[in-house]
Coordinates of C-alpha atoms and ligand atoms in Angstrom, one line a residue:
M3 CA 59.3 106.3 114.7
N4 CA 55.8 107.7 114.2
S5 CA 54.7 105.0 111.8
L6 CA 55.9 102.3 114.2
G7 CA 53.8 103.2 117.2
G8 CA 56.4 105.2 119.0
I9 CA 58.3 104.5 122.1
R10 CA 55.4 104.3 124.6
S11 CA 54.4 100.9 123.5
W12 CA 57.7 99.2 124.5
P13 CA 57.6 96.1 126.6
A14 CA 57.5 97.0 130.3
S15 CA 60.6 94.9 131.0
W16 CA 62.7 97.4 129.1
R17 CA 61.6 100.4 131.2
S18 CA 64.5 100.9 133.5
T19 CA 68.3 100.6 133.7
T20 CA 68.2 97.3 135.5
A21 CA 65.1 96.0 133.9
S22 CA 66.4 97.0 130.5
M23 CA 68.5 93.9 130.6
T24 CA 66.0 91.1 130.2
T25 CA 67.2 87.8 131.5
T26 CA 66.1 84.7 129.5
T27 CA 66.5 81.1 130.5
E28 CA 69.8 81.0 128.7
S29 CA 71.0 84.0 130.8
V30 CA 71.2 86.3 127.8
R31 CA 70.9 89.9 128.8
K32 CA 69.3 92.4 126.5
V33 CA 71.2 95.7 126.7
A34 CA 69.7 99.0 125.7
Q35 CA 71.3 100.0 122.4
V36 CA 71.7 103.2 120.5
L37 CA 73.0 103.8 117.0
T38 CA 74.5 107.2 116.3
V39 CA 74.8 108.3 112.7
A40 CA 77.1 111.3 112.8
G41 CA 80.4 113.0 112.0
S42 CA 83.7 112.5 113.7
D43 CA 85.2 115.4 115.7
S44 CA 89.0 115.0 115.9
G45 CA 89.0 117.1 119.1
A46 CA 86.5 114.6 120.5
G47 CA 84.2 117.1 122.2
A48 CA 81.3 116.8 119.8
G49 CA 80.1 114.4 117.1
I50 CA 80.6 110.6 117.2
Q51 CA 83.1 110.9 120.1
A52 CA 80.6 112.8 122.3
D53 CA 77.8 110.3 121.5
L54 CA 79.9 107.3 122.5
K55 CA 81.0 109.0 125.7
V56 CA 77.4 110.0 126.7
C57 CA 76.0 106.6 126.1
A58 CA 78.8 104.9 128.1
A59 CA 78.2 107.4 130.9
R60 CA 74.5 106.6 130.9
G61 CA 75.0 102.8 130.8
V62 CA 73.8 102.3 127.2
Y63 CA 75.7 100.5 124.3
C64 CA 76.3 102.7 121.4
A65 CA 77.3 101.7 117.8
S66 CA 78.5 104.4 115.4
V67 CA 78.1 105.0 111.7
I68 CA 80.4 107.8 110.5
T69 CA 79.1 110.2 107.9
A70 CA 82.0 112.7 107.8
V71 CA 85.4 113.2 109.3
T72 CA 86.2 116.7 110.5
A73 CA 89.6 118.3 111.3
Q74 CA 88.4 120.2 114.3
N75 CA 89.8 121.4 117.6
T76 CA 89.0 124.0 120.3
R77 CA 89.7 126.8 117.8
G78 CA 87.2 125.7 115.2
V79 CA 86.6 123.4 112.2
Q80 CA 89.5 123.5 109.8
S81 CA 88.3 121.0 107.2
V82 CA 85.5 118.5 106.5
H83 CA 85.7 115.3 104.5
L84 CA 82.4 113.6 103.7
L85 CA 82.4 109.9 103.4
P86 CA 81.0 108.5 100.1
P87 CA 77.2 107.9 100.5
Q88 CA 77.7 104.3 99.4
F89 CA 80.1 103.7 102.2
V90 CA 77.8 105.3 104.7
S91 CA 75.2 102.9 103.5
E92 CA 77.5 99.9 103.9
Q93 CA 78.1 100.9 107.5
L94 CA 74.4 101.3 108.1
K95 CA 73.5 98.0 106.6
S96 CA 76.2 96.2 108.5
V97 CA 75.0 97.3 112.0
L98 CA 71.2 97.6 111.3
S99 CA 71.1 94.1 109.9
D100 CA 72.9 92.7 113.0
F101 CA 72.0 94.7 116.1
E102 CA 68.5 95.4 117.6
F103 CA 68.7 99.1 118.2
D104 CA 66.2 100.7 120.6
V105 CA 67.0 104.2 119.2
V106 CA 68.8 105.7 116.2
K107 CA 70.2 109.2 116.7
T108 CA 71.4 111.3 113.9
G109 CA 73.9 114.2 114.0
M110 CA 75.9 115.6 111.1
L111 CA 74.3 114.5 107.8
A112 CA 76.1 116.9 105.4
S113 CA 74.7 116.0 102.0
P114 CA 71.3 115.0 100.6
E115 CA 72.8 111.8 99.3
I116 CA 73.8 110.8 102.8
V117 CA 70.3 111.6 104.1
E118 CA 68.9 109.5 101.2
V119 CA 70.9 106.4 102.1
L120 CA 69.9 106.8 105.8
L121 CA 66.2 107.0 104.9
Q122 CA 66.6 103.9 102.6
N123 CA 68.2 101.9 105.4
L124 CA 65.7 103.0 108.0
S125 CA 62.9 101.8 105.7
D126 CA 64.7 98.5 105.2
F127 CA 65.5 98.0 108.9
P128 CA 62.8 99.8 111.0
V129 CA 63.8 101.0 114.4
R130 CA 61.7 101.9 117.4
A131 CA 62.6 105.6 117.8
L132 CA 64.4 108.2 115.9
V133 CA 66.2 111.2 117.5
V134 CA 67.2 113.8 114.9
D135 CA 69.7 116.5 115.9
P136 CA 69.7 118.5 112.7
V137 CA 73.3 119.6 112.9
M138 CA 74.0 122.5 110.6
V139 CA 75.8 125.2 112.5
S140 CA 78.0 124.6 115.5
T141 CA 78.1 127.0 118.5
S142 CA 81.5 128.2 117.1
G143 CA 79.6 129.4 114.0
H144 CA 80.9 126.8 111.6
V145 CA 78.7 125.4 108.9
L146 CA 78.7 121.6 109.2
A147 CA 75.8 121.0 106.7
G148 CA 74.8 123.6 104.1
S149 CA 71.5 124.6 102.6
S150 CA 71.5 121.6 100.2
V151 CA 70.2 119.4 103.0
L152 CA 67.3 121.7 104.0
S153 CA 64.6 120.3 101.7
I154 CA 65.3 116.6 102.4
F155 CA 65.4 117.4 106.1
R156 CA 62.1 119.2 106.0
E157 CA 60.3 116.9 103.6
R158 CA 61.5 113.4 104.6
L159 CA 63.7 113.3 107.7
L160 CA 61.8 115.5 110.2
P161 CA 58.4 113.9 109.5
I162 CA 59.6 110.5 110.7
A163 CA 61.5 111.8 113.8
D164 CA 60.2 111.2 117.3
I165 CA 62.1 114.3 118.4
I166 CA 64.2 116.9 116.7
T167 CA 66.7 119.1 118.6
P168 CA 67.7 122.1 116.6
N169 CA 69.7 125.0 118.2
V170 CA 68.3 128.5 117.5
K171 CA 70.3 128.9 114.3
E172 CA 69.3 125.5 113.0
A173 CA 65.6 126.2 113.8
S174 CA 65.9 129.4 112.0
A175 CA 67.5 127.8 108.9
L176 CA 64.8 125.1 108.8
L177 CA 62.1 127.8 108.9
G178 CA 63.6 129.8 106.0
G179 CA 65.6 132.3 108.1
V180 CA 63.0 133.5 110.7
R181 CA 64.4 135.6 113.5
I182 CA 64.8 133.7 116.8
E183 CA 66.1 135.9 119.6
T184 CA 63.7 135.5 122.4
V185 CA 62.0 132.6 124.2
A186 CA 58.7 133.7 122.7
E187 CA 60.3 133.4 119.2
M188 CA 61.6 130.0 120.2
R189 CA 58.1 128.9 121.1
S190 CA 56.7 130.0 117.8
A191 CA 59.5 128.3 116.0
A192 CA 58.9 125.1 117.9
K193 CA 55.2 125.2 116.8
S194 CA 56.1 125.8 113.1
L195 CA 58.7 123.0 113.2
H196 CA 56.1 120.7 114.8
E197 CA 53.9 121.2 111.7
M198 CA 56.6 119.6 109.6
G199 CA 55.8 116.3 111.3
P200 CA 58.1 115.3 114.1
R201 CA 56.3 114.1 117.3
V202 CA 58.2 116.4 119.6
V203 CA 60.4 119.5 119.0
L204 CA 63.0 120.8 121.3
V205 CA 64.5 124.2 120.3
K206 CA 67.7 124.6 122.3
G207 CA 68.6 128.0 123.7
G208 CA 72.3 127.5 124.5
D209 CA 73.2 130.1 121.9
L210 CA 70.3 132.5 122.6
P211 CA 71.8 136.0 122.9
D212 CA 71.6 137.9 126.2
S213 CA 69.9 135.3 128.4
S214 CA 71.1 134.6 131.9
D215 CA 69.3 131.3 131.8
S216 CA 69.8 128.5 129.4
V217 CA 66.3 127.8 128.2
D218 CA 65.2 125.0 125.9
V219 CA 61.6 125.0 124.6
Y220 CA 59.8 121.6 124.3
F221 CA 56.6 121.2 122.3
D222 CA 54.7 118.0 121.7
G223 CA 51.9 119.4 119.6
K224 CA 49.8 120.1 122.7
E225 CA 51.9 121.4 125.5
F226 CA 54.9 123.6 125.8
H227 CA 57.5 123.1 128.5
E228 CA 60.3 125.5 129.1
L229 CA 63.3 123.7 130.5
R230 CA 65.5 126.2 132.3
S231 CA 68.8 126.1 134.0
P232 CA 71.2 128.9 135.1
R233 CA 73.7 129.6 132.3
V234 CA 77.0 128.1 133.3
A235 CA 79.8 130.6 132.9
T236 CA 82.4 128.5 131.0
R237 CA 84.3 128.3 127.8
N238 CA 83.8 124.5 127.8
T239 CA 80.6 124.2 125.9
H240 CA 81.7 122.5 122.7
G241 CA 79.5 119.5 122.1
T242 CA 76.6 120.4 124.3
G243 CA 74.1 119.8 121.5
C244 CA 75.4 116.3 120.5
T245 CA 75.6 115.4 124.2
L246 CA 72.0 116.5 124.8
A247 CA 70.6 114.5 121.8
S248 CA 72.6 111.4 122.7
C249 CA 71.6 111.5 126.3
I250 CA 67.9 111.8 125.2
A251 CA 68.5 108.7 122.9
A252 CA 70.1 106.8 125.8
E253 CA 67.3 107.5 128.2
L254 CA 64.7 106.6 125.6
A255 CA 66.6 103.4 124.9
K256 CA 66.3 102.5 128.6
G257 CA 62.5 103.1 128.4
S258 CA 61.9 106.7 129.6
S259 CA 59.0 108.7 128.4
M260 CA 60.1 111.6 126.0
L261 CA 59.7 114.4 128.5
S262 CA 61.6 112.7 131.3
A263 CA 64.4 111.7 128.8
V264 CA 64.7 115.3 127.8
K265 CA 64.7 116.5 131.4
V266 CA 67.4 114.0 132.4
A267 CA 69.5 115.0 129.3
K268 CA 69.2 118.7 130.2
R269 CA 70.3 117.9 133.7
F270 CA 73.2 115.7 132.5
V271 CA 74.5 118.5 130.2
D272 CA 74.1 121.1 133.0
N273 CA 75.9 118.9 135.6
A274 CA 78.7 118.1 133.1
L275 CA 79.2 121.8 132.3
N276 CA 79.2 122.7 136.0
Y277 CA 81.6 120.0 136.8
S278 CA 84.1 120.8 134.1
K279 CA 83.6 124.6 133.9
D280 CA 87.2 125.3 134.8
I281 CA 89.1 122.5 133.1
A282 CA 91.6 123.5 130.5
I283 CA 91.7 121.4 127.3
G284 CA 93.1 123.0 124.1
S285 CA 94.0 126.6 123.6
G286 CA 91.1 127.8 121.6
K287 CA 87.9 129.8 122.5
Q288 CA 85.6 126.8 123.0
G289 CA 86.8 123.7 124.9
P290 CA 85.2 120.3 125.4
F291 CA 83.7 119.2 128.8
D292 CA 84.0 116.0 130.8
H293 CA 81.3 113.4 130.2
F294 CA 82.5 111.0 132.8
L295 CA 81.7 113.1 135.8
G296 CA 79.7 110.1 137.1
L297 CA 83.0 108.4 137.9
K298 CA 84.3 111.2 140.0
K299 CA 84.3 111.2 143.8
D300 CA 82.1 114.1 144.9
P301 CA 78.5 112.7 144.8
Q302 CA 76.9 116.2 144.7
S303 CA 78.7 117.0 141.4
Y304 CA 77.2 114.3 139.4
R305 CA 73.6 114.2 140.4
C306 CA 71.5 113.5 137.4
S307 CA 67.9 112.8 138.3
A308 CA 65.0 114.2 136.4
F309 CA 64.0 116.1 139.6
N310 CA 62.9 119.6 139.1
P311 CA 61.8 121.5 142.3
D312 CA 58.8 122.8 140.4
D313 CA 57.5 119.2 140.4
L314 CA 56.6 119.7 144.1
F315 CA 53.8 122.0 143.0
L316 CA 50.9 119.5 143.5
Y317 CA 52.4 116.6 145.5
A318 CA 49.9 113.7 145.9
V319 CA 50.5 111.2 148.8
T320 CA 48.4 108.0 148.6
D321 CA 46.9 106.3 151.6
S322 CA 45.8 102.7 151.6
R323 CA 43.0 103.1 154.1
M324 CA 41.4 105.9 152.1
N325 CA 41.6 103.9 148.9
Q326 CA 40.0 100.9 150.7
K327 CA 37.2 103.2 152.1
W328 CA 36.4 104.5 148.6
N329 CA 36.9 101.1 147.1
R330 CA 39.5 102.0 144.5
S331 CA 42.9 100.5 143.8
I332 CA 46.0 102.5 144.4
V333 CA 46.8 102.3 140.7
D334 CA 43.4 103.9 139.9
A335 CA 44.0 106.5 142.5
V336 CA 47.4 107.4 141.1
K337 CA 46.1 107.5 137.5
A338 CA 43.3 109.9 138.5
A339 CA 45.6 112.2 140.4
I340 CA 48.0 112.4 137.5
E341 CA 45.2 113.1 135.1
G342 CA 43.9 115.9 137.4
G343 CA 47.3 117.6 137.4
A344 CA 49.4 116.0 140.2
T345 CA 53.1 116.8 139.5
I346 CA 54.7 114.2 141.7
I347 CA 53.3 111.1 143.5
Q348 CA 54.3 109.5 146.8
L349 CA 53.1 106.0 147.7
R350 CA 52.6 105.9 151.4
E351 CA 51.3 102.5 152.3
K352 CA 51.8 101.9 156.0
E353 CA 49.9 98.7 156.2
A354 CA 50.3 96.9 152.9
E355 CA 52.2 93.6 152.8
T356 CA 55.5 93.9 151.2
R357 CA 54.8 91.7 148.2
V358 CA 51.5 93.3 147.4
F359 CA 53.0 96.8 147.9
L360 CA 55.9 95.9 145.5
E361 CA 53.5 94.8 142.8
E362 CA 51.4 97.9 143.2
A363 CA 54.5 100.1 143.2
K364 CA 55.7 98.5 140.0
S365 CA 52.5 99.3 138.2
C366 CA 52.5 102.9 139.6
V367 CA 56.1 103.4 138.4
E368 CA 55.0 102.4 134.9
I369 CA 52.1 104.8 134.9
C370 CA 54.1 107.7 136.3
R371 CA 57.0 107.1 133.9
S372 CA 54.7 107.1 130.9
H373 CA 53.4 110.5 132.0
G374 CA 56.8 112.0 132.9
V375 CA 55.7 112.3 136.6
C376 CA 58.2 111.2 139.3
L377 CA 57.2 108.5 141.8
L378 CA 58.5 108.4 145.3
I379 CA 58.1 105.8 148.0
N380 CA 57.5 106.7 151.6
D381 CA 60.0 105.1 154.1
R382 CA 60.6 101.9 152.2
I383 CA 64.1 102.1 150.6
D384 CA 63.8 98.4 149.7
I385 CA 60.6 98.9 147.8
A386 CA 62.0 101.9 146.0
L387 CA 65.0 99.9 144.9
A388 CA 63.0 96.9 143.9
C389 CA 60.5 98.8 141.8
D390 CA 63.1 101.4 140.5
A391 CA 61.1 104.3 141.8
D392 CA 62.4 107.8 141.2
G393 CA 63.2 108.2 144.9
V394 CA 62.0 108.1 148.5
H395 CA 60.6 110.3 151.2
V396 CA 61.8 109.7 154.7
G397 CA 60.9 111.1 158.1
Q398 CA 63.2 112.0 161.0
S399 CA 62.9 108.6 162.6
D400 CA 63.5 106.6 159.4
M401 CA 66.8 105.7 157.9
P402 CA 69.4 108.6 158.0
V403 CA 69.5 110.5 154.8
D404 CA 73.2 110.1 154.1
L405 CA 72.8 106.4 154.4
V406 CA 69.7 106.5 152.1
R407 CA 71.8 108.4 149.6
S408 CA 74.6 105.8 149.6
L409 CA 72.1 103.0 149.1
L410 CA 70.1 104.7 146.3
G411 CA 73.0 106.3 144.5
P412 CA 73.3 109.8 143.0
D413 CA 70.4 109.7 140.5
K414 CA 67.5 109.2 142.9
I415 CA 65.4 111.9 144.6
I416 CA 65.4 112.0 148.4
G417 CA 62.9 114.1 150.4
V418 CA 62.9 114.5 154.2
S419 CA 60.2 115.7 156.6
C420 CA 61.5 118.6 158.7
K421 CA 59.8 120.7 161.4
T422 CA 62.7 122.9 162.3
P423 CA 65.5 125.0 160.7
E424 CA 68.1 122.6 162.2
Q425 CA 66.5 119.6 160.6
A426 CA 66.3 121.4 157.2
H427 CA 70.0 122.2 157.4
Q428 CA 70.9 118.6 158.2
A429 CA 68.8 117.4 155.3
W430 CA 70.7 119.6 153.0
K431 CA 74.1 118.5 154.4
D432 CA 73.1 114.8 154.1
G433 CA 72.3 115.1 150.4
A434 CA 68.5 115.4 150.2
D435 CA 66.8 117.1 147.2
Y436 CA 63.8 118.7 149.0
I437 CA 62.2 118.9 152.3
G438 CA 58.5 118.4 153.3
S439 CA 57.5 120.7 156.2
G440 CA 54.5 120.5 158.5
G441 CA 52.0 119.7 159.7
V442 CA 51.0 123.2 158.7
F443 CA 47.4 122.6 159.9
P444 CA 46.0 119.9 162.2
T445 CA 45.5 116.6 160.4
N446 CA 44.0 113.2 161.0
T447 CA 46.2 111.4 158.6
K448 CA 49.2 111.3 160.9
A449 CA 48.7 110.6 164.6
N450 CA 50.7 112.6 167.3
N451 CA 52.0 115.0 164.7
R452 CA 52.9 118.4 166.1
T453 CA 51.4 121.3 164.1
I454 CA 53.9 124.0 163.2
G455 CA 51.5 126.5 161.6
L456 CA 52.1 128.9 158.8
D457 CA 54.7 130.7 161.0
G458 CA 56.7 127.5 161.6
L459 CA 56.6 126.8 157.9
G460 CA 57.9 130.2 157.1
E461 CA 60.8 129.8 159.5
V462 CA 61.8 126.4 158.0
C463 CA 61.5 127.8 154.4
K464 CA 63.7 130.8 155.4
A465 CA 66.4 128.5 156.8
S466 CA 66.2 125.8 154.1
K467 CA 68.7 125.7 151.2
L468 CA 66.5 123.1 149.6
P469 CA 63.1 123.5 148.0
V470 CA 60.2 123.0 150.3
V471 CA 56.8 121.4 150.0
A472 CA 54.2 122.2 152.7
I473 CA 52.2 119.3 154.2
G474 CA 49.6 118.7 156.8
G475 CA 45.9 119.4 156.7
I476 CA 46.1 121.3 153.4
G477 CA 43.2 121.3 151.0
I478 CA 41.4 123.5 148.5
S479 CA 40.1 125.9 151.2
N480 CA 43.5 126.8 152.7
A481 CA 46.0 126.1 150.0
E482 CA 46.1 129.7 149.0
S483 CA 47.0 130.8 152.5
V484 CA 50.0 128.5 152.4
M485 CA 51.2 129.6 149.0
R486 CA 50.9 133.2 150.1
I487 CA 53.7 133.0 152.7
D488 CA 56.6 134.9 151.3
A489 CA 59.2 132.2 150.5
P490 CA 60.6 131.7 147.0
N491 CA 61.7 128.1 147.9
L492 CA 58.2 127.0 148.9
K493 CA 57.3 125.1 145.7
G494 CA 53.9 123.6 146.4
V495 CA 51.7 121.6 148.7
A496 CA 51.5 117.9 149.5
V497 CA 48.1 116.5 150.2
V498 CA 46.5 113.2 151.2
S499 CA 42.9 113.5 152.3
A500 CA 42.1 116.5 150.0
L501 CA 42.5 114.2 147.0
F502 CA 42.1 110.6 148.2
D503 CA 39.5 110.8 151.0
Q504 CA 37.1 112.0 148.4
E505 CA 34.6 110.4 146.0
C506 CA 36.2 111.7 142.9
V507 CA 40.0 112.0 142.9
L508 CA 40.1 113.5 139.4
T509 CA 37.7 116.3 140.2
Q510 CA 39.4 117.2 143.5
T511 CA 42.9 117.2 142.0
K512 CA 41.7 119.4 139.1
K513 CA 40.2 121.8 141.6
L514 CA 43.3 122.0 143.8
H515 CA 45.4 122.4 140.7
K516 CA 43.3 125.4 139.6
T517 CA 43.5 126.9 143.1
L518 CA 47.3 126.6 143.2
K519 CA 47.7 128.0 139.7
E520 CA 45.6 131.0 140.6
S521 CA 47.5 131.6 143.8
K522 CA 50.8 131.4 141.9
T523 CA 49.8 134.0 139.3
E524 CA 48.6 136.3 142.0
H525 CA 52.0 136.3 143.7
Ligands
ATP51 N1 76.5 127.8 129.1 C1 75.5 126.9 129.2 N2 75.0 126.7 130.5 C2 74.0 125.8 130.7 N3 73.5 125.1 129.7 C3 73.9 125.3 128.4 C4 75.0 126.2 128.1 N4 75.2 126.2 126.8 C5 74.4 125.2 126.3 N5 73.6 124.7 127.3 C6 72.6 123.7 127.1 O1 73.2 122.7 126.3 C7 72.2 122.1 125.4 C8 72.7 122.3 124.0 O2 72.4 123.6 123.6 P1 73.0 124.4 122.4 O3 71.9 125.4 122.0 O4 74.3 125.0 122.7 O5 73.1 123.3 121.2 P2 74.1 123.3 120.0 O6 74.4 124.7 119.5 O7 73.5 122.3 119.0 O8 75.4 122.7 120.6 P3 76.9 122.5 120.0 O9 77.8 123.3 120.8 O10 77.2 121.0 120.1 O11 76.8 122.9 118.6 C9 70.9 122.8 125.7 O12 70.2 122.1 126.7 C10 71.3 124.1 126.3 O13 70.3 124.7 127.1
HMH52 C1 81.3 116.3 113.8 C2 80.5 117.3 114.5 N1 79.2 117.1 114.7 C3 78.4 118.0 115.4 C4 79.0 119.2 115.9 C5 78.1 120.2 116.6 O1 78.6 120.6 117.7 C6 80.4 119.3 115.6 N2 81.0 120.5 116.1 N3 81.1 118.4 115.0
MG53 MG1 75.4 125.6 121.0

């Protein structure tokens, strides 16, 4: 929670799925743990039941304190029974005094007395992070917590939250009934809610009227992010809110930064909705969806990485020789590139010794994760696995992409270098996430590399079903000409020398970022 320094200061050894289990000399493993404090949904699509399923699906242990029992199915909520606050308190004490939770997540807290006992227990047993889903109105329109909780939410619960995740109706209720019907109004609601004290606000747009996209607005007090996905046409959306908040809690418990936790959670909900869009459970208007899609056979259907094609915008590729020449460490180079606006990093260390490279890669993973920027490793699947990077980039003569996918699993990002439409098609078939296409212009960074020119790039983009990043001889002077080619799937440029064969990486990255932004707004 705010007062406890927040989640960024966690020990590095808890930062990833595998590393979240710290082995001691007695072989005791620390497992990432979440506590959900929420209501039971007898139909098991939302509430406590959803929270348990999400955490299990994301590999995190979840304990549960039940605040209310609802008689609820796919037709709606028939009846609600609140547990006595004293008994909620006993459950809280029981688990908080025993377990070491990484994150506490709250859902339905239907009376001020229940919020009061929660606050008391959180002050008796401080936890590292608090995710507050201020459940008040379900998508089906049922009131799950009335206006009696508003003042204690506003004055005491929200200010200690690391993130709050209201839907549009809840955001409106918390703000005294303001109208929220557009993304612009969601942004201004997020800003006003942030003034109540939470570190981050996520206003969810699942129930926004008349929107073809499902847009969530993220605001951390400085920056806005709009997280968009195409709206899935399905009746099975019951429990999306609880699922999103629990998945954020689970990812935080494993050590993610807030922004990447939210991105992964949004992707998880989106995949689950897509996977189960036509399942039939219950006879009512709003059915539950399937959280365990990760156990299903089709690998494409349960991809859940934080990868967003827009991250290809300013793709920085490191080069050990250039860093040596300018006498800087790879870690400093990566830091400066991120600070200057790089949106994804690839470590390309052709000459480094494995052990040295691994240590550097581990440090870079830590930096990138704390900034919510993905880190990929060039060629070296072994290094990517060992440092738990977000993915790899491979060339046509490296390991085949389908094999890389089976080694790395469904959550990792895979990029492939492609010069021709045929290669782009194969990359898509093999399960890659994006392609890098070039060399667009002649370059010294890669020997014997055929230049395909802007025309070649255009042809590859046209044929590619995957997002494309252009590479090869690109810099500040010619980036605009690249972005000008008419291809909606061309998401950005990858650069080496333009950033790293320079005296000041930070300045050059900022300059390139500005150029790219300008060329984007022009087209
Ligand atoms: N049909 C949909 N297609 C894609 N994403 C969706 C859809 N409906 C909801 N979402 C996403 O699911 C998440 C939860 O959003 P929503 O606004 O529905 O929360 P909620 O109303 O609290 O959910 P609940 O149904 O549990 O009450 C958000 O990330 C939202 O963008
Ligand atoms: C118990 C419970 N919590 C939360 C929601 C919100 O979807 C719900 N429908 N039921
Ligand atoms: Mg909803």
